Amino acid sequence: MRVPLRIPPGLNADDTTYAAAGRWADCNCVRFDRDLPQTIGGWESLTTDLLTGVCRTVFAWTDNASVLNIAFGTHLALQVWAGGALATITPALAMPPARLGADPLAVVNASPTVTVTHLGHGLETGDSVEVSGAAAVGGITPNGTFVITRVDDDSYTYAFGSNATSTASGGGAAVVVAPQRAFQAGSIDGTGGAGYGTGAYSVGGYSEPSTADYFPRTWSFGAFGEELIANPRGGALYAWDNDLGAPATPLLDAPCNCIFALIAPQDMIFALGCNEEVSGKFNPLCIRHSSVRKNTEWRTAASTTAREYILPGGGRIVAGRAIGP
């Protein structure tokens, strides 16, 4: 007479095979399905091409043509696999273009200097910016690409190619400034801080507390429709529109610095730990989101659904997840 074996699923690896009588004691490449063991299938190589840099984040999504896309975020590059090919879509620029407030430009008669009011710009002397959308002010229309001189946290100047013919403020409500600072590679590894023992020999006092954190380059990804949204930790938010021949580009008006980005089911992009809207200063407890289905509309107003929230208390946001109903 045959007696069926009813061995419970799972492994008992805490005891010897003698003590684990009536149980599975050891196996390899096996999983349990409906209480029975089955062989785990093998793996198929996606590509033979090597990634550029150390990869820490992978994200897969399907575009409107039902094509599988897989994004890889490394410390050196942003790459995507689609249609059997691996392409590099690393952004060229590190900072997003910003749509300034009304009449942000000021000029002085007989001078080529243009003063720009740009709250929390985060730029330094020697950086280049591309100015567009400016209307005439003081007899000149100061659009173009220029090297700036920083005045303070909220303003800077640049020299236009000709002198103003009057002293005036203006430029209209459609001025867009696109910083031309190049995208930089991130760190492979991180440290808990910059105290004793983390720098060069004899640098830093013994037992000196850390004053900064150094993180490896990690990415947060999401799909805004078929479009990829990518955010290197502490950097800008980028969008890639499924063109393998074009790099990802920074989102207009999005925060310059963001710890973690995610996409809500309502088609809103959330920036967790980012620059405050009014001051432009980075706040690790600030949460901002774009308007519904408008990934470049980040200004809070009665006519938009973009909003900003400051979490109470101390600490900082590390990451986030969208939770379904």
Short mmCIF file of C-alpha atoms in Angstrom, two decimals:
data_model
loop_
_atom_site.label_atom_id
_atom_site.label_comp_id
_atom_site.label_asym_id
_atom_site.label_seq_id
_atom_site.Cartn_x
_atom_site.Cartn_y
_atom_site.Cartn_z
CA MET A 1 0.00 0.00 0.00
CA ARG A 2 1.27 3.46 -0.91
CA VAL A 3 1.05 6.15 1.74
CA PRO A 4 1.24 9.78 0.50
CA LEU A 5 3.94 11.91 2.09
CA ARG A 6 2.54 15.08 3.61
CA ILE A 7 5.67 17.03 4.41
CA PRO A 8 4.92 20.55 5.64
CA PRO A 9 6.25 23.38 3.47
CA GLY A 10 9.32 25.36 4.48
CA LEU A 11 12.73 24.40 5.80
CA ASN A 12 13.76 23.41 9.30
CA ALA A 13 17.41 24.37 9.25
CA ASP A 14 17.72 25.00 12.99
CA ASP A 15 18.13 21.29 13.84
CA THR A 16 20.07 18.37 12.48
CA THR A 17 18.51 16.26 9.76
CA TYR A 18 17.80 13.64 12.41
CA ALA A 19 15.97 16.08 14.67
CA ALA A 20 14.12 17.56 11.69
CA ALA A 21 12.45 14.27 10.87
CA GLY A 22 9.32 14.73 8.79
CA ARG A 23 10.43 18.19 7.60
CA TRP A 24 12.46 19.55 4.71
CA ALA A 25 15.96 20.10 6.07
CA ASP A 26 17.86 21.50 3.08
CA CYS A 27 17.31 22.50 -0.54
CA ASN A 28 18.64 24.78 -3.26
CA CYS A 29 16.78 26.79 -5.91
CA VAL A 30 13.44 25.58 -4.58
CA ARG A 31 10.29 27.45 -3.58
CA PHE A 32 7.00 26.20 -2.17
CA ASP A 33 3.75 26.54 -4.08
CA ARG A 34 0.50 25.22 -2.57
CA ASP A 35 2.57 23.44 0.10
CA LEU A 36 4.65 21.57 -2.48
CA PRO A 37 8.27 22.23 -3.48
CA GLN A 38 9.01 23.31 -7.01
CA THR A 39 12.17 24.31 -8.83
CA ILE A 40 12.81 28.01 -9.24
CA GLY A 41 13.35 28.85 -12.90
CA GLY A 42 16.60 30.29 -14.16
CA TRP A 43 17.50 33.82 -15.17
CA GLU A 44 17.79 35.34 -18.61
CA SER A 45 20.36 38.02 -19.32
CA LEU A 46 18.70 41.32 -20.23
CA THR A 47 21.77 42.81 -21.89
CA THR A 48 25.47 42.09 -22.21
CA ASP A 49 26.31 45.80 -21.99
CA LEU A 50 27.82 46.99 -18.73
CA LEU A 51 26.31 49.85 -16.77
CA THR A 52 28.33 53.01 -16.26
CA GLY A 53 29.10 53.27 -12.57
CA VAL A 54 27.73 51.59 -9.45
CA CYS A 55 23.98 50.99 -9.78
CA ARG A 56 21.84 51.49 -6.68
CA THR A 57 18.33 51.97 -8.10
CA VAL A 58 16.37 50.11 -10.81
CA PHE A 59 12.88 50.99 -12.03
CA ALA A 60 10.74 49.27 -14.68
CA TRP A 61 7.67 50.70 -16.41
CA THR A 62 5.72 50.27 -19.66
CA ASP A 63 5.19 53.10 -22.14
CA ASN A 64 2.08 53.80 -24.24
CA ALA A 65 3.33 51.45 -26.96
CA SER A 66 3.49 48.58 -24.42
CA VAL A 67 7.28 48.61 -24.58
CA LEU A 68 9.11 47.64 -21.40
CA ASN A 69 11.54 50.30 -20.16
CA ILE A 70 14.02 49.81 -17.33
CA ALA A 71 15.87 52.74 -15.78
CA PHE A 72 19.18 52.34 -13.97
CA GLY A 73 20.55 55.01 -11.65
CA THR A 74 24.28 54.84 -10.96
CA HIS A 75 26.73 57.17 -9.26
CA LEU A 76 27.91 58.34 -12.69
CA ALA A 77 24.96 58.10 -15.03
CA LEU A 78 21.27 57.65 -15.71
CA GLN A 79 20.68 54.84 -18.20
CA VAL A 80 17.63 53.14 -19.66
CA TRP A 81 17.06 49.81 -21.38
CA ALA A 82 14.30 49.76 -23.99
CA GLY A 83 13.68 47.64 -27.07
CA GLY A 84 16.78 45.54 -26.47
CA ALA A 85 19.16 48.53 -26.31
CA LEU A 86 20.88 50.24 -23.38
CA ALA A 87 21.08 54.02 -23.75
CA THR A 88 22.62 56.73 -21.59
CA ILE A 89 20.21 59.56 -20.80
CA THR A 90 22.28 61.32 -18.13
CA PRO A 91 21.09 64.93 -17.73
CA ALA A 92 23.38 67.67 -19.04
CA LEU A 93 22.26 70.33 -16.53
CA ALA A 94 22.15 70.15 -12.75
CA MET A 95 19.52 72.81 -12.00
CA PRO A 96 15.98 73.29 -13.33
CA PRO A 97 14.84 76.42 -15.17
CA ALA A 98 12.79 78.77 -13.03
CA ARG A 99 9.90 81.01 -14.04
CA LEU A 100 10.53 84.24 -12.10
CA GLY A 101 8.00 86.57 -10.52
CA ALA A 102 6.55 89.58 -12.29
CA ASP A 103 9.04 92.24 -13.43
CA PRO A 104 12.17 90.67 -11.90
CA LEU A 105 14.72 92.71 -13.91
CA ALA A 106 16.17 96.10 -13.10
CA VAL A 107 18.52 98.29 -15.17
CA VAL A 108 20.24 101.64 -14.77
CA ASN A 109 20.56 104.29 -17.47
CA ALA A 110 23.79 104.08 -19.53
CA SER A 111 24.80 100.78 -17.88
CA PRO A 112 24.76 97.22 -19.31
CA THR A 113 24.22 95.70 -15.85
CA VAL A 114 20.96 93.84 -15.33
CA THR A 115 19.95 92.98 -11.75
CA VAL A 116 17.78 89.86 -11.41
CA THR A 117 15.50 89.14 -8.47
CA HIS A 118 15.49 85.33 -8.16
CA LEU A 119 14.53 84.10 -4.68
CA GLY A 120 16.74 81.34 -3.30
CA HIS A 121 18.56 80.93 -6.61
CA GLY A 122 21.45 78.84 -5.24
CA LEU A 123 23.88 80.21 -7.84
CA GLU A 124 27.44 81.43 -7.42
CA THR A 125 29.56 84.05 -9.16
CA GLY A 126 30.83 82.60 -12.43
CA ASP A 127 27.76 80.45 -13.12
CA SER A 128 26.04 80.88 -16.48
CA VAL A 129 22.32 81.37 -16.97
CA GLU A 130 20.12 81.44 -20.04
CA VAL A 131 17.48 84.16 -19.81
CA SER A 132 14.40 83.96 -22.02
CA GLY A 133 10.89 85.42 -22.18
CA ALA A 134 11.95 88.87 -20.98
CA ALA A 135 10.13 91.88 -22.35
CA ALA A 136 11.91 95.16 -23.01
CA VAL A 137 13.02 97.07 -19.92
CA GLY A 138 14.88 100.39 -19.98
CA GLY A 139 15.27 100.26 -23.74
CA ILE A 140 16.87 96.80 -23.90
CA THR A 141 15.51 93.24 -24.14
CA PRO A 142 18.05 91.34 -21.99
CA ASN A 143 17.56 87.76 -23.22
CA GLY A 144 20.51 85.46 -23.88
CA THR A 145 23.16 83.48 -22.05
CA PHE A 146 25.26 85.33 -19.47
CA VAL A 147 27.79 84.83 -16.67
CA ILE A 148 26.40 86.09 -13.37
CA THR A 149 27.78 87.88 -10.33
CA ARG A 150 26.08 86.87 -7.10
CA VAL A 151 24.70 89.71 -4.99
CA ASP A 152 22.93 87.74 -2.25
CA ASP A 153 20.72 84.69 -1.78
CA ASP A 154 17.90 86.29 -3.76
CA SER A 155 19.57 88.30 -6.51
CA TYR A 156 22.45 88.46 -8.97
CA THR A 157 23.61 90.60 -11.90
CA TYR A 158 24.86 90.08 -15.42
CA ALA A 159 26.18 92.34 -18.17
CA PHE A 160 24.02 92.70 -21.28
CA GLY A 161 25.57 93.50 -24.66
CA SER A 162 24.39 97.12 -24.72
CA ASN A 163 23.57 99.88 -22.25
CA ALA A 164 20.10 100.66 -20.99
CA THR A 165 18.67 103.96 -22.17
CA SER A 166 16.77 104.62 -18.94
CA THR A 167 16.56 103.45 -15.34
CA ALA A 168 13.68 101.03 -14.98
CA SER A 169 12.36 97.77 -13.54
CA GLY A 170 10.32 95.28 -15.54
CA GLY A 171 10.77 92.34 -17.86
CA GLY A 172 7.20 91.11 -17.64
CA ALA A 173 5.72 87.97 -16.10
CA ALA A 174 7.21 85.38 -18.44
CA VAL A 175 10.93 85.58 -17.57
CA VAL A 176 12.54 82.13 -17.38
CA VAL A 177 16.07 81.63 -16.10
CA ALA A 178 17.80 78.33 -16.90
CA PRO A 179 21.07 77.82 -14.97
CA GLN A 180 23.73 76.18 -17.13
CA ARG A 181 25.56 74.42 -14.31
CA ALA A 182 26.67 70.97 -15.50
CA PHE A 183 25.36 67.76 -13.94
CA GLN A 184 28.01 66.19 -11.70
CA ALA A 185 28.72 62.59 -10.76
CA GLY A 186 27.83 61.45 -7.25
CA SER A 187 29.73 59.49 -4.64
CA ILE A 188 30.03 55.72 -4.76
CA ASP A 189 29.93 55.41 -0.98
CA GLY A 190 28.79 57.55 1.92
CA THR A 191 29.93 58.28 5.45
CA GLY A 192 28.07 59.12 8.61
CA GLY A 193 29.72 62.51 8.69
CA ALA A 194 32.90 64.49 8.32
CA GLY A 195 34.35 64.07 11.79
CA TYR A 196 37.65 62.59 12.94
CA GLY A 197 38.91 59.75 10.75
CA THR A 198 36.76 60.43 7.68
CA GLY A 199 39.13 62.84 5.96
CA ALA A 200 42.86 63.07 5.34
CA TYR A 201 45.25 61.98 8.06
CA SER A 202 45.33 64.42 11.02
CA VAL A 203 42.48 66.47 9.60
CA GLY A 204 39.76 67.19 12.17
CA GLY A 205 40.05 67.31 15.94
CA TYR A 206 39.93 64.07 17.91
CA SER A 207 36.30 63.15 18.72
CA GLU A 208 35.14 66.18 16.78
CA PRO A 209 31.42 65.83 16.04
CA SER A 210 30.23 65.56 12.49
CA THR A 211 28.98 68.73 10.83
CA ALA A 212 27.79 67.21 7.54
CA ASP A 213 26.57 63.98 5.97
CA TYR A 214 27.93 62.40 2.82
CA PHE A 215 25.60 60.08 0.96
CA PRO A 216 26.19 57.76 -1.98
CA ARG A 217 24.42 58.68 -5.21
CA THR A 218 21.00 57.07 -5.04
CA TRP A 219 17.97 57.80 -7.23
CA SER A 220 14.21 57.84 -6.84
CA PHE A 221 12.14 57.01 -9.93
CA GLY A 222 8.51 57.14 -10.99
CA ALA A 223 6.36 57.02 -14.10
CA PHE A 224 4.34 60.13 -14.94
CA GLY A 225 2.16 58.50 -17.58
CA GLU A 226 4.77 56.98 -19.89
CA GLU A 227 7.35 59.61 -18.95
CA LEU A 228 10.17 58.76 -16.55
CA ILE A 229 10.67 61.06 -13.55
CA ALA A 230 14.14 60.73 -12.01
CA ASN A 231 15.64 62.39 -8.95
CA PRO A 232 19.22 61.94 -7.73
CA ARG A 233 19.25 62.32 -3.96
CA GLY A 234 19.64 66.00 -3.10
CA GLY A 235 19.43 67.07 -6.74
CA ALA A 236 16.83 68.34 -9.17
CA LEU A 237 13.85 66.49 -10.67
CA TYR A 238 14.28 65.30 -14.25
CA ALA A 239 11.92 64.05 -16.92
CA TRP A 240 12.69 61.75 -19.83
CA ASP A 241 10.13 61.50 -22.64
CA ASN A 242 11.06 58.05 -24.05
CA ASP A 243 13.51 59.27 -26.70
CA LEU A 244 16.66 57.12 -26.53
CA GLY A 245 18.60 59.81 -28.37
CA ALA A 246 17.83 62.59 -25.90
CA PRO A 247 18.91 63.06 -22.27
CA ALA A 248 16.64 63.63 -19.32
CA THR A 249 15.95 67.32 -18.70
CA PRO A 250 15.24 69.21 -15.45
CA LEU A 251 11.59 70.03 -14.81
CA LEU A 252 10.65 73.70 -15.13
CA ASP A 253 9.87 75.36 -11.77
CA ALA A 254 10.45 72.15 -9.78
CA PRO A 255 12.56 72.40 -6.59
CA CYS A 256 16.32 72.68 -7.17
CA ASN A 257 17.10 70.17 -4.42
CA CYS A 258 15.00 67.18 -3.46
CA ILE A 259 15.72 64.20 -1.21
CA PHE A 260 13.10 61.84 -2.63
CA ALA A 261 10.46 62.07 -5.37
CA LEU A 262 7.41 59.93 -5.96
CA ILE A 263 4.34 59.93 -8.21
CA ALA A 264 0.89 59.88 -6.61
CA PRO A 265 -2.00 57.97 -8.26
CA GLN A 266 -3.61 61.37 -8.95
CA ASP A 267 -0.75 62.17 -11.39
CA MET A 268 1.04 64.57 -9.06
CA ILE A 269 4.79 64.60 -8.49
CA PHE A 270 5.74 64.87 -4.82
CA ALA A 271 9.10 66.34 -3.77
CA LEU A 272 9.89 65.14 -0.24
CA GLY A 273 12.49 67.23 1.53
CA CYS A 274 13.05 70.15 -0.83
CA ASN A 275 13.34 73.93 -1.31
CA GLU A 276 10.56 76.06 0.11
CA GLU A 277 8.56 77.90 -2.54
CA VAL A 278 8.82 81.48 -1.27
CA SER A 279 12.32 81.62 0.23
CA GLY A 280 13.90 79.01 -2.03
CA LYS A 281 15.79 77.66 0.99
CA PHE A 282 16.18 73.92 1.41
CA ASN A 283 14.07 72.45 4.21
CA PRO A 284 14.39 68.70 4.93
CA LEU A 285 10.79 68.73 6.24
CA CYS A 286 9.25 70.55 3.27
CA ILE A 287 6.87 68.65 0.98
CA ARG A 288 5.76 70.13 -2.33
CA HIS A 289 3.75 68.64 -5.14
CA SER A 290 2.93 69.68 -8.69
CA SER A 291 -0.55 70.34 -9.98
CA VAL A 292 -2.64 67.37 -11.10
CA ARG A 293 -1.38 66.16 -14.51
CA LYS A 294 0.91 69.21 -14.84
CA ASN A 295 4.47 68.30 -13.96
CA THR A 296 5.86 71.82 -14.55
CA GLU A 297 3.27 73.69 -12.47
CA TRP A 298 4.62 73.99 -8.92
CA ARG A 299 3.34 77.40 -7.78
CA THR A 300 0.64 77.44 -5.14
CA ALA A 301 -2.30 79.60 -6.20
CA ALA A 302 -6.08 79.54 -6.35
CA SER A 303 -5.78 78.60 -10.04
CA THR A 304 -3.48 75.61 -9.43
CA THR A 305 -3.57 72.38 -7.44
CA ALA A 306 0.11 72.61 -6.50
CA ARG A 307 0.67 72.82 -2.75
CA GLU A 308 3.38 73.01 -0.08
CA TYR A 309 3.43 71.49 3.41
CA ILE A 310 6.00 71.86 6.19
CA LEU A 311 6.04 68.93 8.60
CA PRO A 312 6.18 69.97 12.26
CA GLY A 313 8.93 68.93 14.63
CA GLY A 314 12.53 68.10 13.90
CA GLY A 315 14.40 65.52 11.88
CA ARG A 316 14.36 65.09 8.13
CA ILE A 317 12.53 63.16 5.44
CA VAL A 318 14.46 60.14 4.22
CA ALA A 319 12.11 58.54 1.67
CA GLY A 320 8.44 57.94 0.94
CA ARG A 321 5.99 55.53 -0.63
CA ALA A 322 2.61 55.96 -2.28
CA ILE A 323 0.01 53.83 -0.48
CA GLY A 324 -3.01 52.64 -2.44
CA PRO A 325 -6.60 52.44 -1.16
#
